[in-house]
Backbone as ProteinMPNN parsed JSONL, in Angstrom:
{"seq_chain_A": "MAREPVFPSLRFEVDRLFDTLVHTTWGRSPEASSWKPACDVVEEPDRYWIQMDVPGVRASDLSIAAEGRTLRVEGVRQRVRRRGGEHHHLVERTCGRFERAFHLPADADPDGIHAHLEDGVLSIEIPRRENRSPR", "coords_chain_A": {"N_chain_A": [[0.84, -1.175, 0.0], [0.61, 2.153, -0.904], [2.009, 4.951, 0.701], [0.952, 8.145, 1.813], [2.797, 11.156, 1.345], [4.569, 12.581, 4.098], [5.12, 15.285, 4.248], [3.551, 16.946, 2.081], [3.932, 19.41, 0.713], [6.669, 19.696, 0.727], [7.433, 17.564, -0.887], [6.304, 18.457, -3.306], [7.899, 20.73, -3.768], [10.426, 19.53, -4.068], [9.932, 17.96, -6.346], [9.419, 20.041, -8.156], [11.932, 21.276, -8.187], [13.509, 19.246, -9.369], [12.212, 19.187, -11.851], [13.062, 21.624, -12.926], [15.779, 21.282, -13.098], [16.464, 18.922, -14.434], [16.745, 17.832, -17.69], [14.471, 16.489, -19.903], [13.068, 14.404, -22.501], [10.417, 15.211, -22.828], [10.007, 17.605, -21.444], [10.429, 20.693, -19.541], [10.38, 23.051, -16.849], [9.715, 26.347, -17.387], [11.393, 29.096, -15.935], [10.21, 31.575, -15.726], [7.493, 31.388, -15.316], [4.507, 31.905, -13.414], [2.823, 30.025, -12.436], [2.318, 26.487, -12.841], [0.531, 24.525, -14.819], [-0.822, 21.294, -14.223], [-0.067, 18.342, -16.093], [-0.556, 15.576, -18.358], [1.243, 13.272, -20.331], [0.826, 11.211, -23.019], [1.57, 8.328, -24.896], [0.659, 6.889, -27.94], [0.246, 4.37, -30.518], [0.039, 5.804, -32.974], [0.138, 8.494, -32.35], [0.81, 11.228, -30.037], [-0.423, 12.47, -26.942], [-1.121, 15.37, -25.097], [-2.457, 16.364, -22.13], [-3.685, 18.99, -20.31], [-4.38, 20.601, -17.288], [-6.247, 23.409, -17.093], [-8.156, 25.078, -15.638], [-10.56, 27.689, -15.738], [-9.231, 29.182, -17.637], [-9.532, 30.952, -20.58], [-10.03, 30.109, -24.037], [-9.145, 32.111, -25.712], [-7.094, 33.173, -24.268], [-4.965, 31.501, -24.523], [-1.972, 30.228, -26.051], [-0.51, 28.235, -28.452], [2.292, 26.863, -29.845], [4.471, 25.396, -32.203], [7.878, 25.151, -32.479], [10.377, 24.166, -34.285], [11.538, 21.324, -32.733], [10.249, 21.876, -30.396], [7.422, 22.294, -28.433], [5.426, 24.836, -27.395], [3.388, 26.019, -24.846], [1.457, 28.6, -23.789], [-0.201, 30.839, -21.554], [-2.776, 32.664, -19.766], [-4.32, 32.944, -16.663], [-6.918, 34.733, -15.498], [-7.543, 36.709, -12.607], [-10.556, 36.645, -10.868], [-12.437, 39.433, -10.451], [-14.427, 40.937, -8.076], [-16.839, 42.96, -6.476], [-15.849, 46.264, -5.41], [-14.146, 46.931, -2.293], [-14.064, 44.46, -1.156], [-12.973, 41.827, 1.061], [-10.51, 39.518, 1.28], [-10.318, 36.383, 2.771], [-9.03, 34.038, 2.365], [-6.898, 32.968, -0.165], [-6.2, 30.741, -2.502], [-6.145, 29.861, -5.103], [-4.144, 29.914, -7.852], [-3.271, 32.514, -10.031], [-2.494, 34.211, -13.095], [0.244, 34.369, -15.431], [1.312, 31.54, -17.36], [3.635, 29.116, -18.616], [4.567, 26.376, -20.555], [6.955, 24.157, -21.843], [7.606, 21.68, -24.205], [9.741, 19.193, -25.289], [9.696, 17.725, -28.239], [9.546, 14.295, -29.365], [11.603, 12.701, -31.879], [9.996, 11.493, -33.853], [7.637, 12.909, -33.867], [5.116, 14.872, -35.447], [5.127, 18.09, -35.991], [3.639, 19.698, -37.682], [1.082, 18.728, -37.794], [-0.349, 19.182, -35.465], [-3.1, 19.388, -33.251], [-5.393, 21.103, -31.154], [-7.659, 21.228, -28.362], [-9.948, 22.714, -26.182], [-11.778, 21.955, -23.396], [-14.036, 21.94, -20.74], [-12.125, 22.934, -18.912], [-9.848, 21.482, -19.499], [-7.092, 21.227, -21.51], [-6.495, 19.636, -24.449], [-4.029, 18.302, -26.434], [-3.197, 17.04, -29.474], [-0.672, 15.251, -31.014], [0.434, 14.105, -33.926], [2.21, 11.153, -35.003], [4.955, 10.665, -37.209], [4.743, 8.6, -40.095], [6.935, 7.328, -41.202], [8.708, 6.548, -39.213], [11.441, 5.09, -37.42], [11.774, 1.773, -36.014], [11.914, 1.147, -32.471]], "CA_chain_A": [[0.0, 0.0, 0.0], [1.398, 3.377, -0.996], [1.773, 5.893, 1.789], [0.948, 9.557, 1.461], [3.976, 11.817, 1.884], [4.362, 13.273, 5.359], [5.146, 16.705, 3.941], [3.226, 17.067, 0.651], [4.495, 20.598, 0.092], [8.094, 19.418, 0.528], [7.523, 16.722, -2.081], [6.032, 19.326, -4.449], [9.08, 21.568, -4.0], [11.496, 18.671, -4.595], [9.553, 17.653, -7.731], [9.611, 21.256, -8.942], [13.369, 21.458, -8.339], [13.973, 18.304, -10.391], [11.681, 19.63, -13.14], [13.849, 22.733, -13.456], [17.178, 20.901, -13.253], [16.654, 17.742, -15.275], [16.207, 17.956, -19.043], [13.937, 15.232, -20.412], [12.528, 14.541, -23.843], [9.115, 15.85, -22.869], [9.826, 18.968, -20.984], [11.076, 21.357, -18.424], [9.552, 24.148, -16.356], [10.341, 27.655, -17.551], [11.521, 29.792, -14.664], [9.448, 32.812, -15.735], [6.084, 31.14, -15.074], [4.048, 32.099, -12.056], [2.231, 28.741, -12.048], [2.572, 25.424, -13.806], [-0.602, 23.61, -14.861], [-0.523, 19.862, -14.257], [-0.354, 17.754, -17.398], [-0.23, 14.178, -18.64], [1.729, 13.019, -21.69], [0.487, 9.829, -23.328], [2.029, 7.862, -26.206], [-0.134, 5.868, -28.619], [0.986, 3.931, -31.702], [0.03, 6.755, -34.087], [0.116, 9.883, -31.883], [1.05, 11.574, -28.639], [-1.428, 13.362, -26.381], [-0.818, 16.126, -23.886], [-3.662, 16.895, -21.511], [-3.228, 19.965, -19.328], [-5.442, 21.211, -16.492], [-6.226, 24.879, -17.145], [-9.496, 25.581, -15.307], [-10.696, 29.134, -15.684], [-8.488, 29.829, -18.718], [-10.305, 31.04, -21.823], [-9.28, 29.726, -25.241], [-8.512, 33.315, -26.255], [-5.921, 33.474, -23.438], [-3.987, 30.43, -24.739], [-1.155, 30.246, -27.264], [0.172, 26.957, -28.659], [3.15, 27.027, -31.019], [5.574, 24.455, -32.393], [9.074, 25.783, -33.033], [11.314, 23.051, -34.399], [11.078, 20.178, -31.938], [9.73, 22.361, -29.123], [6.033, 22.717, -28.385], [5.302, 25.815, -26.313], [2.016, 26.349, -24.466], [1.463, 29.767, -22.908], [-1.534, 31.338, -21.285], [-3.012, 33.508, -18.595], [-5.576, 32.773, -15.923], [-7.244, 36.022, -14.896], [-8.191, 36.687, -11.288], [-11.92, 37.143, -10.935], [-12.647, 40.612, -9.602], [-15.812, 41.129, -7.663], [-17.11, 44.363, -6.151], [-14.839, 46.961, -4.618], [-14.32, 46.844, -0.854], [-14.09, 43.079, -0.668], [-11.871, 41.423, 1.929], [-10.22, 38.097, 1.068], [-9.875, 35.655, 3.957], [-8.178, 32.95, 1.907], [-6.706, 32.949, -1.614], [-5.339, 29.604, -2.828], [-6.125, 29.606, -6.539], [-3.092, 30.675, -8.514], [-3.637, 33.2, -11.268], [-1.375, 34.844, -13.764], [0.816, 33.808, -16.65], [2.014, 30.264, -17.291], [4.299, 28.669, -19.835], [5.123, 25.022, -20.524], [7.673, 23.814, -23.076], [7.768, 20.238, -24.36], [10.678, 18.805, -26.339], [9.019, 16.645, -28.949], [10.368, 13.207, -29.881], [11.991, 12.838, -33.289], [8.948, 11.041, -34.769], [6.454, 13.764, -33.76], [4.868, 15.722, -36.612], [4.63, 19.362, -35.464], [2.719, 20.338, -38.625], [-0.26, 18.152, -37.668], [-0.825, 19.34, -34.093], [-4.457, 19.904, -33.043], [-5.685, 21.341, -29.742], [-9.072, 21.398, -28.032], [-10.168, 23.098, -24.79], [-13.127, 21.599, -22.949], [-14.201, 21.736, -19.298], [-10.899, 23.253, -18.194], [-8.757, 20.588, -19.882], [-6.542, 21.462, -22.836], [-6.005, 18.397, -25.056], [-3.207, 18.562, -27.606], [-2.881, 15.813, -30.206], [0.533, 15.389, -31.831], [0.57, 12.873, -34.705], [3.551, 10.61, -35.242], [5.257, 10.442, -38.629], [4.624, 7.191, -40.451], [8.24, 6.751, -41.601], [9.594, 6.486, -38.056], [12.168, 3.813, -37.295], [11.389, 1.043, -34.799], [12.804, 1.36, -31.327]], "C_chain_A": [[0.885, 1.238, 0.0], [1.02, 4.309, 0.145], [1.792, 7.306, 1.247], [2.204, 10.201, 2.037], [3.637, 12.587, 3.154], [4.281, 14.772, 5.134], [4.847, 16.898, 2.454], [3.845, 18.293, -0.003], [5.99, 20.429, -0.141], [8.28, 18.561, -0.723], [7.286, 17.552, -3.335], [7.264, 20.157, -4.775], [10.24, 20.753, -4.559], [11.198, 18.308, -6.046], [9.785, 18.861, -8.636], [11.095, 21.51, -9.195], [13.912, 20.512, -9.414], [13.461, 18.685, -11.773], [12.539, 20.732, -13.743], [15.292, 22.34, -13.729], [17.416, 19.799, -14.275], [15.976, 17.955, -16.621], [15.736, 16.579, -19.491], [13.409, 15.472, -21.815], [11.274, 15.382, -23.835], [9.062, 17.211, -22.231], [10.669, 19.43, -19.827], [10.148, 22.477, -17.994], [10.266, 25.467, -16.581], [10.314, 28.426, -16.239], [10.629, 31.019, -14.588], [7.972, 32.608, -15.388], [5.721, 31.381, -13.619], [3.301, 30.868, -11.548], [2.42, 27.746, -13.165], [1.39, 24.464, -13.795], [-0.132, 22.159, -14.933], [-0.87, 19.308, -15.631], [0.025, 16.284, -17.413], [0.253, 14.111, -20.082], [1.552, 11.526, -21.948], [0.976, 9.505, -24.732], [1.105, 6.765, -26.697], [0.622, 5.456, -29.876], [1.071, 4.968, -32.812], [0.055, 8.221, -33.653], [0.568, 9.984, -30.432], [-0.084, 12.497, -28.213], [-0.83, 14.092, -25.2], [-2.151, 16.646, -23.38], [-3.216, 17.746, -20.329], [-4.437, 20.564, -18.615], [-5.291, 22.723, -16.488], [-7.61, 25.436, -16.807], [-9.501, 27.098, -15.213], [-9.93, 29.887, -16.754], [-9.347, 29.799, -19.976], [-9.414, 30.645, -23.002], [-8.549, 30.933, -25.821], [-7.269, 33.721, -25.46], [-4.84, 32.409, -23.555], [-3.239, 30.64, -26.047], [-0.4, 28.923, -27.324], [0.979, 27.077, -29.937], [4.232, 25.966, -31.029], [6.701, 25.195, -33.092], [10.154, 24.707, -33.099], [10.756, 21.853, -33.66], [10.58, 20.605, -30.552], [8.286, 22.801, -29.294], [5.882, 23.615, -27.165], [3.821, 26.131, -26.099], [2.105, 27.49, -23.458], [0.031, 30.215, -22.685], [-1.573, 32.191, -20.038], [-4.335, 33.103, -17.97], [-5.809, 34.074, -15.17], [-7.867, 35.817, -13.521], [-9.579, 37.296, -11.446], [-12.061, 38.281, -9.939], [-14.131, 40.74, -9.293], [-16.048, 42.622, -7.429], [-15.943, 44.971, -5.383], [-15.15, 46.805, -3.135], [-14.361, 45.43, -0.311], [-12.859, 42.789, 0.175], [-11.67, 39.914, 1.772], [-9.718, 37.476, 2.367], [-8.924, 34.527, 3.587], [-8.101, 33.027, 0.393], [-5.709, 31.837, -1.919], [-5.22, 29.358, -4.323], [-5.115, 30.526, -7.199], [-3.617, 31.274, -9.806], [-2.375, 33.798, -11.868], [-0.934, 34.053, -14.979], [1.428, 32.434, -16.379], [2.629, 29.957, -18.645], [4.816, 27.258, -19.595], [5.795, 24.787, -21.864], [7.906, 22.316, -23.08], [8.716, 19.979, -25.517], [10.109, 17.563, -27.007], [9.988, 15.562, -29.382], [10.612, 13.378, -31.381], [10.88, 12.428, -34.252], [7.661, 11.867, -34.669], [6.352, 14.658, -34.993], [4.298, 17.065, -36.146], [3.645, 20.072, -36.403], [1.281, 19.844, -38.473], [-0.874, 18.303, -36.288], [-2.222, 19.962, -34.078], [-4.682, 20.046, -31.55], [-7.172, 21.598, -29.555], [-9.176, 21.707, -26.542], [-11.604, 22.792, -24.418], [-13.112, 21.323, -21.454], [-12.905, 21.945, -18.519], [-9.724, 22.341, -18.487], [-8.356, 20.9, -21.328], [-5.967, 20.146, -23.338], [-5.269, 18.745, -26.335], [-2.83, 17.224, -28.219], [-1.694, 16.085, -31.122], [0.699, 14.091, -32.619], [2.037, 12.442, -34.817], [3.732, 10.431, -36.741], [5.22, 8.952, -38.911], [5.961, 6.553, -40.766], [9.216, 6.725, -40.443], [10.279, 5.12, -38.01], [11.767, 3.111, -36.015], [12.399, 1.273, -33.689], [13.619, 0.152, -31.027]], "O_chain_A": [[1.803, 1.353, 0.812], [-0.151, 4.431, 0.502], [2.554, 7.625, 0.335], [2.636, 9.821, 3.125], [2.558, 13.169, 3.274], [3.467, 15.454, 5.756], [5.771, 17.004, 1.648], [4.246, 18.228, -1.165], [6.525, 20.964, -1.112], [9.183, 18.809, -1.522], [7.99, 17.376, -4.33], [7.636, 20.275, -5.943], [10.964, 21.23, -5.432], [12.095, 18.34, -6.89], [10.288, 18.719, -9.75], [11.476, 21.915, -10.293], [14.688, 20.931, -10.272], [14.177, 18.531, -12.762], [12.724, 20.767, -14.96], [15.967, 23.002, -14.517], [18.47, 19.758, -14.91], [14.776, 18.226, -16.684], [16.502, 15.616, -19.465], [13.316, 16.615, -22.263], [11.073, 16.191, -24.74], [8.099, 17.936, -22.477], [11.47, 18.703, -19.24], [9.215, 22.814, -18.722], [11.335, 25.685, -16.01], [9.315, 28.403, -15.52], [10.312, 31.472, -13.488], [7.263, 33.593, -15.183], [6.506, 31.105, -12.711], [3.165, 30.693, -10.337], [2.656, 28.127, -14.311], [1.253, 23.668, -12.865], [0.838, 21.842, -15.621], [-1.837, 19.739, -16.26], [0.816, 15.815, -16.595], [-0.267, 14.811, -20.951], [2.057, 10.688, -21.201], [0.818, 10.308, -25.651], [0.8, 5.823, -25.965], [1.566, 6.144, -30.264], [2.071, 5.016, -33.528], [-0.003, 9.109, -34.505], [0.69, 8.992, -29.714], [-0.641, 13.222, -29.037], [-0.114, 13.5, -24.393], [-2.89, 17.296, -24.119], [-2.47, 17.29, -19.462], [-5.401, 20.982, -19.256], [-4.324, 23.256, -15.945], [-8.182, 26.186, -17.599], [-8.574, 27.709, -14.682], [-9.97, 31.117, -16.781], [-9.829, 28.743, -20.383], [-8.197, 30.828, -22.963], [-7.452, 30.792, -26.361], [-6.473, 34.532, -25.934], [-3.891, 32.408, -22.771], [-3.789, 31.158, -27.019], [0.268, 28.537, -26.365], [0.424, 27.36, -30.999], [4.837, 25.67, -29.999], [6.512, 25.788, -34.155], [10.773, 24.378, -32.087], [9.637, 21.415, -33.925], [10.5, 19.781, -29.64], [7.966, 23.585, -30.187], [6.173, 23.206, -26.041], [3.099, 26.465, -27.039], [2.742, 27.364, -22.412], [-0.84, 29.996, -23.527], [-0.569, 32.41, -19.36], [-5.34, 32.938, -18.661], [-5.01, 34.47, -14.321], [-8.622, 34.87, -13.303], [-9.745, 38.337, -12.082], [-11.835, 38.112, -8.741], [-14.974, 40.654, -10.186], [-15.487, 43.452, -8.145], [-15.147, 44.253, -4.777], [-16.301, 46.571, -2.765], [-14.661, 45.222, 0.864], [-11.823, 43.436, 0.017], [-12.561, 39.129, 2.095], [-8.792, 37.995, 2.989], [-8.105, 34.107, 4.404], [-9.131, 33.141, -0.271], [-4.519, 31.967, -1.633], [-4.274, 28.704, -4.763], [-5.216, 31.75, -7.117], [-4.32, 30.617, -10.573], [-1.331, 33.875, -11.22], [-1.651, 33.187, -15.479], [1.99, 32.192, -15.311], [2.197, 30.47, -19.677], [5.427, 26.977, -18.564], [5.264, 25.174, -22.906], [8.348, 21.745, -22.084], [8.509, 20.498, -26.614], [10.05, 16.488, -26.408], [11.13, 15.86, -29.732], [9.897, 14.119, -32.056], [10.814, 12.955, -35.362], [6.68, 11.54, -35.338], [7.358, 15.137, -35.516], [3.09, 17.165, -35.927], [2.9, 20.95, -35.967], [0.356, 20.483, -38.976], [-1.84, 17.607, -35.973], [-2.494, 20.928, -34.791], [-4.222, 19.216, -30.765], [-7.853, 22.108, -30.444], [-8.553, 21.028, -25.726], [-12.539, 23.3, -25.038], [-12.277, 20.565, -20.961], [-12.622, 21.211, -17.572], [-8.704, 22.412, -17.802], [-9.178, 20.842, -22.242], [-5.053, 19.595, -22.725], [-5.819, 19.405, -27.217], [-2.219, 16.38, -27.564], [-1.708, 17.032, -31.909], [1.069, 13.07, -32.039], [2.958, 13.254, -34.736], [2.789, 10.09, -37.455], [5.614, 8.14, -38.075], [6.11, 5.341, -40.61], [10.423, 6.862, -40.647], [9.746, 4.126, -38.504], [11.45, 3.77, -35.024], [13.572, 1.555, -33.934], [14.42, 0.165, -30.093]]}, "name": "protein", "num_of_chains": 1, "seq": "MAREPVFPSLRFEVDRLFDTLVHTTWGRSPEASSWKPACDVVEEPDRYWIQMDVPGVRASDLSIAAEGRTLRVEGVRQRVRRRGGEHHHLVERTCGRFERAFHLPADADPDGIHAHLEDGVLSIEIPRRENRSPR"}
Protein backbone atom coordinates (compact mmCIF):
# COMPACT_ATOMS: atom_id res chain seq x y z
CA MET A 1 0.00 0.00 0.00
CA ALA A 2 1.40 3.38 -1.00
CA ARG A 3 1.77 5.89 1.79
CA GLU A 4 0.95 9.56 1.46
CA PRO A 5 3.98 11.82 1.88
CA VAL A 6 4.36 13.27 5.36
CA PHE A 7 5.15 16.70 3.94
CA PRO A 8 3.23 17.07 0.65
CA SER A 9 4.50 20.60 0.09
CA LEU A 10 8.09 19.42 0.53
CA ARG A 11 7.52 16.72 -2.08
CA PHE A 12 6.03 19.33 -4.45
CA GLU A 13 9.08 21.57 -4.00
CA VAL A 14 11.50 18.67 -4.59
CA ASP A 15 9.55 17.65 -7.73
CA ARG A 16 9.61 21.26 -8.94
CA LEU A 17 13.37 21.46 -8.34
CA PHE A 18 13.97 18.30 -10.39
CA ASP A 19 11.68 19.63 -13.14
CA THR A 20 13.85 22.73 -13.46
CA LEU A 21 17.18 20.90 -13.25
CA VAL A 22 16.65 17.74 -15.28
CA HIS A 23 16.21 17.96 -19.04
CA THR A 24 13.94 15.23 -20.41
CA THR A 25 12.53 14.54 -23.84
CA TRP A 26 9.11 15.85 -22.87
CA GLY A 27 9.83 18.97 -20.98
CA ARG A 28 11.08 21.36 -18.42
CA SER A 29 9.55 24.15 -16.36
CA PRO A 30 10.34 27.66 -17.55
CA GLU A 31 11.52 29.79 -14.66
CA ALA A 32 9.45 32.81 -15.73
CA SER A 33 6.08 31.14 -15.07
CA SER A 34 4.05 32.10 -12.06
CA TRP A 35 2.23 28.74 -12.05
CA LYS A 36 2.57 25.42 -13.81
CA PRO A 37 -0.60 23.61 -14.86
CA ALA A 38 -0.52 19.86 -14.26
CA CYS A 39 -0.35 17.75 -17.40
CA ASP A 40 -0.23 14.18 -18.64
CA VAL A 41 1.73 13.02 -21.69
CA VAL A 42 0.49 9.83 -23.33
CA GLU A 43 2.03 7.86 -26.21
CA GLU A 44 -0.13 5.87 -28.62
CA PRO A 45 0.99 3.93 -31.70
CA ASP A 46 0.03 6.75 -34.09
CA ARG A 47 0.12 9.88 -31.88
CA TYR A 48 1.05 11.57 -28.64
CA TRP A 49 -1.43 13.36 -26.38
CA ILE A 50 -0.82 16.13 -23.89
CA GLN A 51 -3.66 16.89 -21.51
CA MET A 52 -3.23 19.96 -19.33
CA ASP A 53 -5.44 21.21 -16.49
CA VAL A 54 -6.23 24.88 -17.14
CA PRO A 55 -9.50 25.58 -15.31
CA GLY A 56 -10.70 29.13 -15.68
CA VAL A 57 -8.49 29.83 -18.72
CA ARG A 58 -10.31 31.04 -21.82
CA ALA A 59 -9.28 29.73 -25.24
CA SER A 60 -8.51 33.32 -26.26
CA ASP A 61 -5.92 33.47 -23.44
CA LEU A 62 -3.99 30.43 -24.74
CA SER A 63 -1.16 30.25 -27.26
CA ILE A 64 0.17 26.96 -28.66
CA ALA A 65 3.15 27.03 -31.02
CA ALA A 66 5.57 24.45 -32.39
CA GLU A 67 9.07 25.78 -33.03
CA GLY A 68 11.31 23.05 -34.40
CA ARG A 69 11.08 20.18 -31.94
CA THR A 70 9.73 22.36 -29.12
CA LEU A 71 6.03 22.72 -28.39
CA ARG A 72 5.30 25.81 -26.31
CA VAL A 73 2.02 26.35 -24.47
CA GLU A 74 1.46 29.77 -22.91
CA GLY A 75 -1.53 31.34 -21.28
CA VAL A 76 -3.01 33.51 -18.60
CA ARG A 77 -5.58 32.77 -15.92
CA GLN A 78 -7.24 36.02 -14.90
CA ARG A 79 -8.19 36.69 -11.29
CA VAL A 80 -11.92 37.14 -10.94
CA ARG A 81 -12.65 40.61 -9.60
CA ARG A 82 -15.81 41.13 -7.66
CA ARG A 83 -17.11 44.36 -6.15
CA GLY A 84 -14.84 46.96 -4.62
CA GLY A 85 -14.32 46.84 -0.85
CA GLU A 86 -14.09 43.08 -0.67
CA HIS A 87 -11.87 41.42 1.93
CA HIS A 88 -10.22 38.10 1.07
CA HIS A 89 -9.88 35.66 3.96
CA LEU A 90 -8.18 32.95 1.91
CA VAL A 91 -6.71 32.95 -1.61
CA GLU A 92 -5.34 29.60 -2.83
CA ARG A 93 -6.12 29.61 -6.54
CA THR A 94 -3.09 30.67 -8.51
CA CYS A 95 -3.64 33.20 -11.27
CA GLY A 96 -1.37 34.84 -13.76
CA ARG A 97 0.82 33.81 -16.65
CA PHE A 98 2.01 30.26 -17.29
CA GLU A 99 4.30 28.67 -19.83
CA ARG A 100 5.12 25.02 -20.52
CA ALA A 101 7.67 23.81 -23.08
CA PHE A 102 7.77 20.24 -24.36
CA HIS A 103 10.68 18.80 -26.34
CA LEU A 104 9.02 16.64 -28.95
CA PRO A 105 10.37 13.21 -29.88
CA ALA A 106 11.99 12.84 -33.29
CA ASP A 107 8.95 11.04 -34.77
CA ALA A 108 6.45 13.76 -33.76
CA ASP A 109 4.87 15.72 -36.61
CA PRO A 110 4.63 19.36 -35.46
CA ASP A 111 2.72 20.34 -38.63
CA GLY A 112 -0.26 18.15 -37.67
CA ILE A 113 -0.82 19.34 -34.09
CA HIS A 114 -4.46 19.90 -33.04
CA ALA A 115 -5.69 21.34 -29.74
CA HIS A 116 -9.07 21.40 -28.03
CA LEU A 117 -10.17 23.10 -24.79
CA GLU A 118 -13.13 21.60 -22.95
CA ASP A 119 -14.20 21.74 -19.30
CA GLY A 120 -10.90 23.25 -18.19
CA VAL A 121 -8.76 20.59 -19.88
CA LEU A 122 -6.54 21.46 -22.84
CA SER A 123 -6.00 18.40 -25.06
CA ILE A 124 -3.21 18.56 -27.61
CA GLU A 125 -2.88 15.81 -30.21
CA ILE A 126 0.53 15.39 -31.83
CA PRO A 127 0.57 12.87 -34.71
CA ARG A 128 3.55 10.61 -35.24
CA ARG A 129 5.26 10.44 -38.63
CA GLU A 130 4.62 7.19 -40.45
CA ASN A 131 8.24 6.75 -41.60
CA ARG A 132 9.59 6.49 -38.06
CA SER A 133 12.17 3.81 -37.30
CA PRO A 134 11.39 1.04 -34.80
CA ARG A 135 12.80 1.36 -31.33
